[in-house]
CSV table of N, CA and C in Angstrom, one decimal:
chain,number,residue,atom,x,y,z
A,1,PHE,N,0.8,-1.2,0.0
A,1,PHE,CA,0.0,0.0,0.0
A,1,PHE,C,0.9,1.3,0.0
A,2,ARG,N,2.0,1.2,0.6
A,2,ARG,CA,3.0,2.3,0.7
A,2,ARG,C,3.4,2.7,-0.8
A,3,LYS,N,3.6,1.7,-1.6
A,3,LYS,CA,4.0,1.9,-3.0
A,3,LYS,C,2.8,2.6,-3.7
A,4,LEU,N,1.6,2.2,-3.4
A,4,LEU,CA,0.4,2.8,-4.1
A,4,LEU,C,0.3,4.3,-3.7
A,5,ILE,N,0.5,4.6,-2.4
A,5,ILE,CA,0.5,6.0,-2.0
A,5,ILE,C,1.6,6.8,-2.7
A,6,GLU,N,2.8,6.2,-2.7
A,6,GLU,CA,3.9,6.9,-3.4
A,6,GLU,C,3.5,7.2,-4.9
A,7,ARG,N,2.9,6.2,-5.5
A,7,ARG,CA,2.6,6.4,-7.0
A,7,ARG,C,1.5,7.4,-7.2
A,8,TYR,N,0.5,7.5,-6.4
A,8,TYR,CA,-0.6,8.3,-6.6
A,8,TYR,C,-0.8,9.5,-5.8
A,9,LYS,N,0.2,9.8,-4.9
A,9,LYS,CA,0.1,11.0,-4.1
A,9,LYS,C,0.1,12.3,-4.9
A,10,LYS,N,0.8,12.4,-6.0
A,10,LYS,CA,0.8,13.6,-6.8
A,10,LYS,C,-0.6,13.8,-7.4
A,11,LEU,N,-1.2,12.8,-7.9
A,11,LEU,CA,-2.5,12.9,-8.5
A,11,LEU,C,-3.5,13.4,-7.5
A,12,VAL,N,-3.5,12.8,-6.3
A,12,VAL,CA,-4.4,13.2,-5.2
A,12,VAL,C,-4.1,14.6,-4.8
A,13,ALA,N,-2.9,15.0,-4.7
A,13,ALA,CA,-2.5,16.3,-4.3
A,13,ALA,C,-3.0,17.4,-5.3
A,14,HIS,N,-2.8,17.1,-6.6
A,14,HIS,CA,-3.3,18.0,-7.7
A,14,HIS,C,-4.8,18.3,-7.5
A,15,ILE,N,-5.6,17.3,-7.3
A,15,ILE,CA,-7.0,17.5,-7.2
A,15,ILE,C,-7.4,18.2,-5.9
A,16,VAL,N,-6.8,17.7,-4.8
A,16,VAL,CA,-7.1,18.3,-3.5
A,16,VAL,C,-6.7,19.8,-3.5
A,17,PHE,N,-5.5,20.1,-4.0
A,17,PHE,CA,-5.0,21.4,-3.9
A,17,PHE,C,-5.8,22.4,-4.8
A,18,ARG,N,-6.4,21.9,-5.9
A,18,ARG,CA,-7.2,22.7,-6.8
A,18,ARG,C,-8.5,23.0,-6.2
A,19,MET,N,-9.0,22.1,-5.3
A,19,MET,CA,-10.4,22.3,-4.8
A,19,MET,C,-10.5,22.8,-3.4
A,20,ILE,N,-9.5,22.6,-2.6
A,20,ILE,CA,-9.6,23.0,-1.1
A,20,ILE,C,-8.6,24.1,-0.8
A,21,SER,N,-9.0,25.1,-0.1
A,21,SER,CA,-8.2,26.2,0.2
A,21,SER,C,-7.4,26.1,1.5
A,22,ASN,N,-7.9,25.5,2.5
A,22,ASN,CA,-7.2,25.4,3.8
A,22,ASN,C,-6.2,24.3,3.8
A,23,LYS,N,-4.9,24.7,4.1
A,23,LYS,CA,-3.8,23.7,4.0
A,23,LYS,C,-4.0,22.5,4.9
A,24,SER,N,-4.4,22.7,6.2
A,24,SER,CA,-4.5,21.6,7.1
A,24,SER,C,-5.7,20.7,6.6
A,25,ASP,N,-6.7,21.3,6.1
A,25,ASP,CA,-7.9,20.5,5.5
A,25,ASP,C,-7.4,19.7,4.3
A,26,ARG,N,-6.5,20.2,3.5
A,26,ARG,CA,-5.9,19.5,2.4
A,26,ARG,C,-5.3,18.2,2.8
A,27,GLU,N,-4.4,18.4,3.9
A,27,GLU,CA,-3.7,17.2,4.4
A,27,GLU,C,-4.7,16.2,4.9
A,28,ASP,N,-5.7,16.6,5.7
A,28,ASP,CA,-6.7,15.7,6.2
A,28,ASP,C,-7.5,15.0,5.1
A,29,ILE,N,-7.8,15.7,4.1
A,29,ILE,CA,-8.6,15.2,3.0
A,29,ILE,C,-7.8,14.1,2.2
A,30,ALA,N,-6.5,14.5,2.0
A,30,ALA,CA,-5.6,13.6,1.2
A,30,ALA,C,-5.5,12.3,2.0
A,31,GLN,N,-5.3,12.4,3.3
A,31,GLN,CA,-5.2,11.2,4.2
A,31,GLN,C,-6.6,10.4,4.1
A,32,ASP,N,-7.7,11.1,4.2
A,32,ASP,CA,-9.0,10.5,4.1
A,32,ASP,C,-9.1,9.7,2.8
A,33,VAL,N,-8.7,10.3,1.7
A,33,VAL,CA,-8.7,9.7,0.4
A,33,VAL,C,-8.0,8.3,0.4
A,34,PHE,N,-6.8,8.3,0.9
A,34,PHE,CA,-6.0,7.1,0.9
A,34,PHE,C,-6.6,6.1,1.9
A,35,LEU,N,-7.2,6.5,3.0
A,35,LEU,CA,-7.9,5.6,3.9
A,35,LEU,C,-9.1,5.0,3.1
A,36,LYS,N,-9.8,5.8,2.4
A,36,LYS,CA,-11.0,5.2,1.6
A,36,LYS,C,-10.5,4.2,0.5
A,37,VAL,N,-9.4,4.6,-0.1
A,37,VAL,CA,-8.8,3.7,-1.1
A,37,VAL,C,-8.4,2.4,-0.5
A,38,TYR,N,-7.8,2.4,0.7
A,38,TYR,CA,-7.4,1.2,1.4
A,38,TYR,C,-8.6,0.4,1.8
A,39,GLN,N,-9.6,1.0,2.3
A,39,GLN,CA,-10.8,0.3,2.8
A,39,GLN,C,-11.6,-0.3,1.6
A,40,ASN,N,-11.5,0.3,0.4
A,40,ASN,CA,-12.3,-0.1,-0.7
A,40,ASN,C,-11.5,-0.8,-1.8
A,41,LEU,N,-10.3,-1.0,-1.6
A,41,LEU,CA,-9.4,-1.6,-2.6
A,41,LEU,C,-10.0,-3.0,-3.1
A,42,GLN,N,-10.5,-3.8,-2.2
A,42,GLN,CA,-11.1,-5.0,-2.6
A,42,GLN,C,-12.3,-4.9,-3.5
A,43,ASN,N,-12.9,-3.7,-3.5
A,43,ASN,CA,-14.1,-3.4,-4.3
A,43,ASN,C,-13.8,-2.9,-5.7
A,44,PHE,N,-12.5,-2.6,-5.9
A,44,PHE,CA,-12.0,-2.1,-7.2
A,44,PHE,C,-12.3,-3.2,-8.3
A,45,ARG,N,-13.1,-2.9,-9.3
A,45,ARG,CA,-13.5,-3.9,-10.3
A,45,ARG,C,-12.7,-3.9,-11.5
A,46,ARG,N,-11.7,-3.0,-11.6
A,46,ARG,CA,-10.8,-3.0,-12.8
A,46,ARG,C,-11.6,-2.6,-14.1
A,47,GLU,N,-12.7,-1.9,-13.9
A,47,GLU,CA,-13.4,-1.4,-15.1
A,47,GLU,C,-12.8,-0.1,-15.6
A,48,SER,N,-11.9,0.5,-14.9
A,48,SER,CA,-11.2,1.6,-15.3
A,48,SER,C,-9.7,1.5,-14.7
A,49,LYS,N,-8.9,2.4,-15.1
A,49,LYS,CA,-7.5,2.4,-14.5
A,49,LYS,C,-7.6,2.7,-13.0
A,50,LEU,N,-6.6,2.2,-12.3
A,50,LEU,CA,-6.6,2.5,-10.9
A,50,LEU,C,-6.5,4.0,-10.6
A,51,SER,N,-5.7,4.7,-11.4
A,51,SER,CA,-5.5,6.1,-11.3
A,51,SER,C,-6.9,6.8,-11.4
A,52,THR,N,-7.7,6.4,-12.3
A,52,THR,CA,-9.0,7.0,-12.5
A,52,THR,C,-9.9,6.7,-11.3
A,53,TRP,N,-9.9,5.6,-10.8
A,53,TRP,CA,-10.7,5.2,-9.6
A,53,TRP,C,-10.2,6.0,-8.4
A,54,ILE,N,-8.9,6.2,-8.2
A,54,ILE,CA,-8.4,7.0,-7.1
A,54,ILE,C,-8.8,8.5,-7.3
A,55,ALA,N,-8.6,9.0,-8.5
A,55,ALA,CA,-9.0,10.4,-8.8
A,55,ALA,C,-10.5,10.6,-8.5
A,56,ARG,N,-11.3,9.6,-8.9
A,56,ARG,CA,-12.8,9.7,-8.6
A,56,ARG,C,-13.0,9.8,-7.1
A,57,ILE,N,-12.4,9.0,-6.4
A,57,ILE,CA,-12.5,9.0,-4.9
A,57,ILE,C,-12.1,10.4,-4.4
A,58,THR,N,-11.0,10.9,-4.9
A,58,THR,CA,-10.5,12.2,-4.5
A,58,THR,C,-11.5,13.3,-4.8
A,59,PHE,N,-11.9,13.3,-6.0
A,59,PHE,CA,-12.9,14.3,-6.5
A,59,PHE,C,-14.1,14.3,-5.6
A,60,ASN,N,-14.7,13.1,-5.4
A,60,ASN,CA,-15.9,13.0,-4.6
A,60,ASN,C,-15.7,13.4,-3.1
A,61,THR,N,-14.5,13.0,-2.6
A,61,THR,CA,-14.2,13.4,-1.2
A,61,THR,C,-14.1,14.9,-1.1
A,62,CYS,N,-13.5,15.5,-2.0
A,62,CYS,CA,-13.4,17.0,-2.0
A,62,CYS,C,-14.7,17.6,-2.2
A,63,SER,N,-15.5,17.1,-3.1
A,63,SER,CA,-16.9,17.7,-3.4
A,63,SER,C,-17.7,17.6,-2.1
A,64,ASN,N,-17.7,16.4,-1.5
A,64,ASN,CA,-18.5,16.2,-0.3
A,64,ASN,C,-18.0,17.2,0.8
A,65,TYR,N,-16.7,17.3,1.0
A,65,TYR,CA,-16.2,18.3,2.0
A,65,TYR,C,-16.7,19.7,1.7
A,66,LEU,N,-16.6,20.1,0.4
A,66,LEU,CA,-17.1,21.5,0.1
A,66,LEU,C,-18.6,21.6,0.3
A,67,GLU,N,-19.3,20.6,0.0
A,67,GLU,CA,-20.8,20.7,0.2
A,67,GLU,C,-21.1,20.9,1.7
A,68,LYS,N,-20.4,20.2,2.5
A,68,LYS,CA,-20.6,20.2,4.0
A,68,LYS,C,-20.1,21.6,4.5
A,69,LYS,N,-19.0,22.0,4.1
A,69,LYS,CA,-18.4,23.3,4.6
A,69,LYS,C,-18.9,24.5,3.8
A,70,GLN,N,-19.3,24.3,2.6
A,70,GLN,CA,-19.6,25.4,1.7
A,70,GLN,C,-18.5,26.5,1.7
A,71,LEU,N,-17.3,26.0,1.5
A,71,LEU,CA,-16.1,26.9,1.5
A,71,LEU,C,-15.8,27.2,0.0
A,72,PRO,N,-15.1,28.4,-0.1
A,72,PRO,CA,-14.7,28.8,-1.5
A,72,PRO,C,-13.5,27.8,-1.9
A,73,LEU,N,-13.4,27.7,-3.2
A,73,LEU,CA,-12.4,26.8,-3.8
A,73,LEU,C,-11.1,27.6,-3.9
A,74,PHE,N,-10.0,26.9,-4.0
A,74,PHE,CA,-8.7,27.7,-4.0
A,74,PHE,C,-7.8,27.2,-5.1
A,75,GLU,N,-6.5,27.3,-4.9
A,75,GLU,CA,-5.5,27.1,-6.0
A,75,GLU,C,-4.6,26.0,-5.7
A,76,ASP,N,-3.8,25.7,-6.8
A,76,ASP,CA,-2.7,24.8,-6.7
A,76,ASP,C,-1.5,25.6,-6.2
A,77,ILE,N,-0.9,25.2,-5.1
A,77,ILE,CA,0.3,25.9,-4.7
A,77,ILE,C,1.5,25.1,-5.0
A,78,ALA,N,1.6,24.7,-6.3
A,78,ALA,CA,2.7,23.9,-6.8
A,78,ALA,C,4.0,24.6,-6.5
A,79,SER,N,4.9,23.8,-6.1
A,79,SER,CA,6.2,24.4,-5.7
A,79,SER,C,7.0,24.9,-7.0
A,80,ASN,N,7.8,25.9,-6.8
A,80,ASN,CA,8.6,26.4,-7.8
A,80,ASN,C,9.9,25.6,-7.9
A,81,ASP,N,10.2,25.1,-9.1
A,81,ASP,CA,11.4,24.2,-9.3
A,81,ASP,C,12.6,25.0,-9.6
A,82,MET,N,12.7,26.2,-9.2
A,82,MET,CA,13.9,27.0,-9.5
A,82,MET,C,15.0,26.8,-8.4
A,83,THR,N,15.7,25.7,-8.5
A,83,THR,CA,16.7,25.4,-7.5
A,83,THR,C,18.1,25.5,-8.2
A,84,VAL,N,19.1,25.6,-7.5
A,84,VAL,CA,20.5,25.7,-8.1
A,84,VAL,C,20.7,24.4,-8.9
A,85,ASP,N,20.3,23.2,-8.3
A,85,ASP,CA,20.5,22.0,-9.0
A,85,ASP,C,19.8,21.9,-10.3
A,86,SER,N,18.5,22.4,-10.3
A,86,SER,CA,17.7,22.3,-11.6
A,86,SER,C,18.3,23.3,-12.6
A,87,ILE,N,18.8,24.4,-12.2
A,87,ILE,CA,19.4,25.3,-13.2
A,87,ILE,C,20.7,24.7,-13.7
A,88,ALA,N,21.5,24.1,-12.8
A,88,ALA,CA,22.8,23.5,-13.2
A,88,ALA,C,22.6,22.3,-14.1
A,89,ASN,N,21.6,21.5,-13.9
A,89,ASN,CA,21.3,20.3,-14.7
A,89,ASN,C,20.6,20.6,-16.0
A,90,GLY,N,20.0,21.7,-16.1
A,90,GLY,CA,19.1,22.0,-17.3
A,90,GLY,C,19.9,22.6,-18.4
A,91,ASP,N,19.3,22.5,-19.6
A,91,ASP,CA,20.0,23.1,-20.8
A,91,ASP,C,19.4,24.5,-21.0
A,92,VAL,N,18.5,25.0,-20.1
A,92,VAL,CA,17.9,26.3,-20.3
A,92,VAL,C,18.7,27.3,-19.4
A,93,LEU,N,19.0,28.5,-19.9
A,93,LEU,CA,19.7,29.5,-19.2
A,93,LEU,C,18.9,30.0,-18.0
A,94,PRO,N,19.6,30.4,-16.9
A,94,PRO,CA,18.9,30.9,-15.7
A,94,PRO,C,17.9,32.0,-16.0
A,95,ASP,N,18.2,33.0,-16.9
A,95,ASP,CA,17.3,34.0,-17.2
A,95,ASP,C,16.0,33.5,-17.9
A,96,GLN,N,16.2,32.5,-18.8
A,96,GLN,CA,15.1,31.8,-19.4
A,96,GLN,C,14.2,31.1,-18.4
A,97,ARG,N,14.8,30.5,-17.4
A,97,ARG,CA,14.0,29.8,-16.4
A,97,ARG,C,13.2,30.8,-15.6
A,98,VAL,N,13.8,32.0,-15.3
A,98,VAL,CA,13.1,33.0,-14.6
A,98,VAL,C,11.8,33.5,-15.3
A,99,VAL,N,12.0,33.7,-16.6
A,99,VAL,CA,10.9,34.1,-17.5
A,99,VAL,C,9.8,33.0,-17.5
A,100,ARG,N,10.2,31.8,-17.7
A,100,ARG,CA,9.3,30.7,-17.7
A,100,ARG,C,8.6,30.5,-16.3
A,101,ALA,N,9.3,30.7,-15.3
A,101,ALA,CA,8.7,30.6,-13.9
A,101,ALA,C,7.7,31.7,-13.7
A,102,ASP,N,8.0,32.9,-14.2
A,102,ASP,CA,7.1,34.0,-14.1
A,102,ASP,C,5.8,33.7,-14.8
A,103,LEU,N,6.0,33.2,-16.1
A,103,LEU,CA,4.8,32.9,-16.9
A,103,LEU,C,4.0,31.8,-16.2
A,104,SER,N,4.7,30.8,-15.7
A,104,SER,CA,4.0,29.7,-15.0
A,104,SER,C,3.2,30.2,-13.8
A,105,GLU,N,3.8,31.1,-13.1
A,105,GLU,CA,3.1,31.7,-11.9
A,105,GLU,C,1.9,32.5,-12.4
A,106,ARG,N,2.0,33.3,-13.4
A,106,ARG,CA,0.8,34.1,-13.9
A,106,ARG,C,-0.3,33.1,-14.4
A,107,ILE,N,0.1,32.1,-15.1
A,107,ILE,CA,-1.0,31.1,-15.5
A,107,ILE,C,-1.6,30.4,-14.3
A,108,ARG,N,-0.8,30.0,-13.4
A,108,ARG,CA,-1.3,29.3,-12.2
A,108,ARG,C,-2.2,30.2,-11.4
A,109,LEU,N,-1.9,31.4,-11.3
A,109,LEU,CA,-2.8,32.3,-10.6
A,109,LEU,C,-4.2,32.5,-11.3
A,110,GLU,N,-4.1,32.5,-12.6
A,110,GLU,CA,-5.4,32.6,-13.4
A,110,GLU,C,-6.1,31.3,-13.4
A,111,ILE,N,-5.5,30.2,-13.4
A,111,ILE,CA,-6.1,28.9,-13.3
A,111,ILE,C,-6.9,28.8,-12.0
A,112,ASP,N,-6.2,29.4,-10.9
A,112,ASP,CA,-6.8,29.3,-9.6
A,112,ASP,C,-8.2,30.1,-9.5
A,113,MET,N,-8.4,31.0,-10.5
A,113,MET,CA,-9.6,31.8,-10.5
A,113,MET,C,-10.7,31.2,-11.3
A,114,LEU,N,-10.4,30.1,-12.0
A,114,LEU,CA,-11.4,29.5,-12.9
A,114,LEU,C,-12.4,28.8,-12.0
A,115,PRO,N,-13.7,28.6,-12.5
A,115,PRO,CA,-14.6,27.8,-11.7
A,115,PRO,C,-14.1,26.4,-11.5
A,116,VAL,N,-14.6,25.8,-10.5
A,116,VAL,CA,-14.0,24.5,-10.1
A,116,VAL,C,-14.0,23.4,-11.1
A,117,HIS,N,-15.1,23.3,-11.9
A,117,HIS,CA,-15.1,22.3,-13.0
A,117,HIS,C,-14.0,22.6,-14.0
A,118,PHE,N,-13.9,23.8,-14.5
A,118,PHE,CA,-12.9,24.1,-15.4
A,118,PHE,C,-11.5,23.9,-14.9
A,119,ARG,N,-11.3,24.4,-13.7
A,119,ARG,CA,-10.0,24.2,-13.0
A,119,ARG,C,-9.6,22.8,-12.9
A,120,THR,N,-10.5,21.9,-12.4
A,120,THR,CA,-10.2,20.5,-12.2
A,120,THR,C,-10.0,19.8,-13.6
A,121,ILE,N,-10.8,20.1,-14.6
A,121,ILE,CA,-10.6,19.5,-15.9
A,121,ILE,C,-9.2,19.9,-16.5
A,122,VAL,N,-8.9,21.2,-16.4
A,122,VAL,CA,-7.7,21.7,-17.0
A,122,VAL,C,-6.5,21.0,-16.3
A,123,THR,N,-6.6,20.9,-15.0
A,123,THR,CA,-5.5,20.2,-14.2
A,123,THR,C,-5.4,18.7,-14.6
A,124,LEU,N,-6.5,18.0,-14.6
A,124,LEU,CA,-6.4,16.6,-14.9
A,124,LEU,C,-5.9,16.4,-16.4
A,125,TYR,N,-6.4,17.2,-17.3
A,125,TYR,CA,-6.0,17.0,-18.7
A,125,TYR,C,-4.5,17.4,-18.9
A,126,HIS,N,-4.1,18.6,-18.5
A,126,HIS,CA,-2.8,19.1,-18.8
A,126,HIS,C,-1.7,18.6,-17.8
A,127,LEU,N,-2.0,18.6,-16.5
A,127,LEU,CA,-1.0,18.2,-15.6
A,127,LEU,C,-0.9,16.7,-15.3
A,128,GLU,N,-2.1,16.0,-15.3
A,128,GLU,CA,-2.1,14.6,-15.1
A,128,GLU,C,-2.2,13.8,-16.4
A,129,GLU,N,-2.3,14.5,-17.5
A,129,GLU,CA,-2.4,14.0,-18.9
A,129,GLU,C,-3.4,12.8,-19.0
A,130,MET,N,-4.6,13.1,-18.4
A,130,MET,CA,-5.7,12.1,-18.5
A,130,MET,C,-6.5,12.3,-19.8
A,131,SER,N,-7.1,11.3,-20.2
A,131,SER,CA,-8.0,11.4,-21.4
A,131,SER,C,-9.3,12.0,-21.1
A,132,TYR,N,-10.1,12.4,-22.1
A,132,TYR,CA,-11.4,12.9,-21.9
A,132,TYR,C,-12.3,11.8,-21.1
A,133,ARG,N,-12.1,10.6,-21.5
A,133,ARG,CA,-12.9,9.5,-20.9
A,133,ARG,C,-12.6,9.3,-19.5
A,134,GLU,N,-11.3,9.4,-19.1
A,134,GLU,CA,-10.9,9.2,-17.7
A,134,GLU,C,-11.4,10.4,-16.9
A,135,ILE,N,-11.3,11.6,-17.4
A,135,ILE,CA,-11.8,12.7,-16.7
A,135,ILE,C,-13.3,12.6,-16.5
A,136,GLY,N,-14.0,12.2,-17.6
A,136,GLY,CA,-15.4,12.0,-17.5
A,136,GLY,C,-15.8,11.0,-16.4
A,137,ASP,N,-15.0,9.9,-16.3
A,137,ASP,CA,-15.3,8.9,-15.3
A,137,ASP,C,-15.1,9.5,-13.9
A,138,ILE,N,-14.1,10.2,-13.8
A,138,ILE,CA,-13.8,10.8,-12.4
A,138,ILE,C,-14.9,11.8,-12.0
A,139,MET,N,-15.3,12.7,-13.0
A,139,MET,CA,-16.2,13.7,-12.6
A,139,MET,C,-17.7,13.4,-12.9
A,140,ASN,N,-17.9,12.2,-13.4
A,140,ASN,CA,-19.2,11.7,-13.8
A,140,ASN,C,-19.8,12.6,-14.8
A,141,LEU,N,-19.1,12.9,-15.9
A,141,LEU,CA,-19.5,13.7,-17.0
A,141,LEU,C,-19.3,13.0,-18.3
A,142,PRO,N,-20.2,13.2,-19.3
A,142,PRO,CA,-20.0,12.7,-20.6
A,142,PRO,C,-18.7,13.3,-21.2
A,143,GLU,N,-18.1,12.5,-22.1
A,143,GLU,CA,-16.8,13.0,-22.8
A,143,GLU,C,-17.1,14.3,-23.5
A,144,GLY,N,-18.2,14.5,-24.1
A,144,GLY,CA,-18.5,15.8,-24.8
A,144,GLY,C,-18.5,17.0,-23.8
A,145,THR,N,-19.0,16.7,-22.7
A,145,THR,CA,-19.1,17.8,-21.6
A,145,THR,C,-17.7,18.1,-21.2
A,146,VAL,N,-16.8,17.1,-21.0
A,146,VAL,CA,-15.4,17.3,-20.6
A,146,VAL,C,-14.7,18.1,-21.7
A,147,LYS,N,-14.9,17.8,-22.9
A,147,LYS,CA,-14.3,18.6,-24.0
A,147,LYS,C,-14.8,20.0,-24.0
A,148,SER,N,-16.1,20.2,-23.8
A,148,SER,CA,-16.7,21.5,-23.8
A,148,SER,C,-16.1,22.3,-22.6
A,149,HIS,N,-16.1,21.7,-21.4
A,149,HIS,CA,-15.5,22.4,-20.3
A,149,HIS,C,-14.0,22.8,-20.5
A,150,LEU,N,-13.3,21.8,-21.1
A,150,LEU,CA,-11.9,22.1,-21.3
A,150,LEU,C,-11.7,23.2,-22.3
A,151,PHE,N,-12.5,23.2,-23.3
A,151,PHE,CA,-12.4,24.3,-24.3
A,151,PHE,C,-12.8,25.7,-23.7
A,152,ARG,N,-13.9,25.7,-22.9
A,152,ARG,CA,-14.4,26.9,-22.3
A,152,ARG,C,-13.4,27.4,-21.2
A,153,GLY,N,-12.8,26.4,-20.5
A,153,GLY,CA,-11.8,26.8,-19.4
A,153,GLY,C,-10.6,27.4,-20.0
A,154,ARG,N,-10.1,26.8,-21.1
A,154,ARG,CA,-8.9,27.4,-21.8
A,154,ARG,C,-9.2,28.8,-22.4
A,155,ARG,N,-10.4,28.9,-23.0
A,155,ARG,CA,-10.8,30.2,-23.5
A,155,ARG,C,-10.9,31.3,-22.4
A,156,LEU,N,-11.5,30.9,-21.3
A,156,LEU,CA,-11.6,31.8,-20.2
A,156,LEU,C,-10.3,32.2,-19.6
A,157,LEU,N,-9.4,31.2,-19.5
A,157,LEU,CA,-8.0,31.4,-19.1
A,157,LEU,C,-7.3,32.4,-20.0
A,158,LYS,N,-7.4,32.1,-21.3
A,158,LYS,CA,-6.7,33.0,-22.3
A,158,LYS,C,-7.3,34.4,-22.2
A,159,ASP,N,-8.6,34.6,-22.1
A,159,ASP,CA,-9.2,35.9,-22.0
A,159,ASP,C,-8.8,36.6,-20.8
A,160,ARG,N,-8.7,35.9,-19.7
A,160,ARG,CA,-8.2,36.6,-18.4
A,160,ARG,C,-6.8,37.0,-18.5
A,161,LEU,N,-6.0,36.1,-19.1
A,161,LEU,CA,-4.6,36.5,-19.2
A,161,LEU,C,-4.4,37.7,-20.2
A,162,LEU,N,-5.1,37.7,-21.3
A,162,LEU,CA,-4.9,38.8,-22.2
A,162,LEU,C,-5.5,40.1,-21.7
A,163,ALA,N,-6.5,40.0,-20.8
A,163,ALA,CA,-7.0,41.2,-20.1
A,163,ALA,C,-6.0,41.9,-19.2
A,164,LYS,N,-5.1,41.1,-18.7
A,164,LYS,CA,-4.1,41.6,-17.7
A,164,LYS,C,-2.7,41.8,-18.3
A,165,TYR,N,-2.4,41.1,-19.4
A,165,TYR,CA,-1.0,41.1,-19.9
A,165,TYR,C,-1.0,41.3,-21.4
A,166,GLN,N,0.0,41.9,-21.9
A,166,GLN,CA,0.2,42.0,-23.3
A,166,GLN,C,0.6,40.6,-23.9
A,167,PRO,N,0.2,40.3,-25.1
A,167,PRO,CA,0.5,38.9,-25.6
A,167,PRO,C,2.0,38.6,-25.6
A,168,GLU,N,2.9,39.6,-25.9
A,168,GLU,CA,4.3,39.4,-25.9
A,168,GLU,C,4.8,39.1,-24.5
A,169,ASP,N,4.1,39.6,-23.4
A,169,ASP,CA,4.5,39.2,-22.1
A,169,ASP,C,4.2,37.8,-21.7
A,170,LEU,N,3.3,37.2,-22.4
A,170,LEU,CA,2.8,35.9,-22.1
A,170,LEU,C,3.5,34.8,-22.9
A,171,TRP,N,3.8,35.1,-24.1
A,171,TRP,CA,4.4,34.0,-25.0
A,171,TRP,C,5.9,34.2,-25.3
A,172,THR,N,6.5,35.1,-24.7
A,172,THR,CA,8.0,35.3,-24.8
A,172,THR,C,8.6,34.4,-23.8
A,173,THR,N,9.5,33.4,-24.3
A,173,THR,CA,10.1,32.5,-23.4
A,173,THR,C,11.6,32.8,-23.1
A,174,GLY,N,12.0,33.9,-23.8
A,174,GLY,CA,13.4,34.3,-23.6
A,174,GLY,C,14.4,33.5,-24.4
A,175,THR,N,13.9,32.7,-25.4
A,175,THR,CA,14.8,32.0,-26.3
A,175,THR,C,15.0,32.7,-27.6
């Protein structure tokens, strides 16, 4: 089970961090998710991938928490990978990394402002590289709705970014 946790903790964290604002609640919910996975592992019917099943448990656990608490949704506080080692090991110059990190932060902040369904779908599709079908299974949505939400979420994200920044500020990577 420890290996299962190690393998899927990033997936659980992405979903929990996108949906829950309170840091201590995030930790409790993530633990609750893995407790539910452990308790129900014998019920896993292999009708979908294990990652899809775990993501569905995570999404439902977060949704139930939010319904009970009626709390606002929050952001992904993904860590910045700008370390001395990452700069030394990469083929990208430090100034290019700074530009990219700045752009990533701008995008992350705007993603945080998206409605929860858009934010969750964008995260699952782009960060977890899940298919429309997997996302639909997790969120109990038809594939067409997933595609539509992804399209609208991207468009809303682009509109928000362009309202705040000039296009050259967003798409210049320093290369």
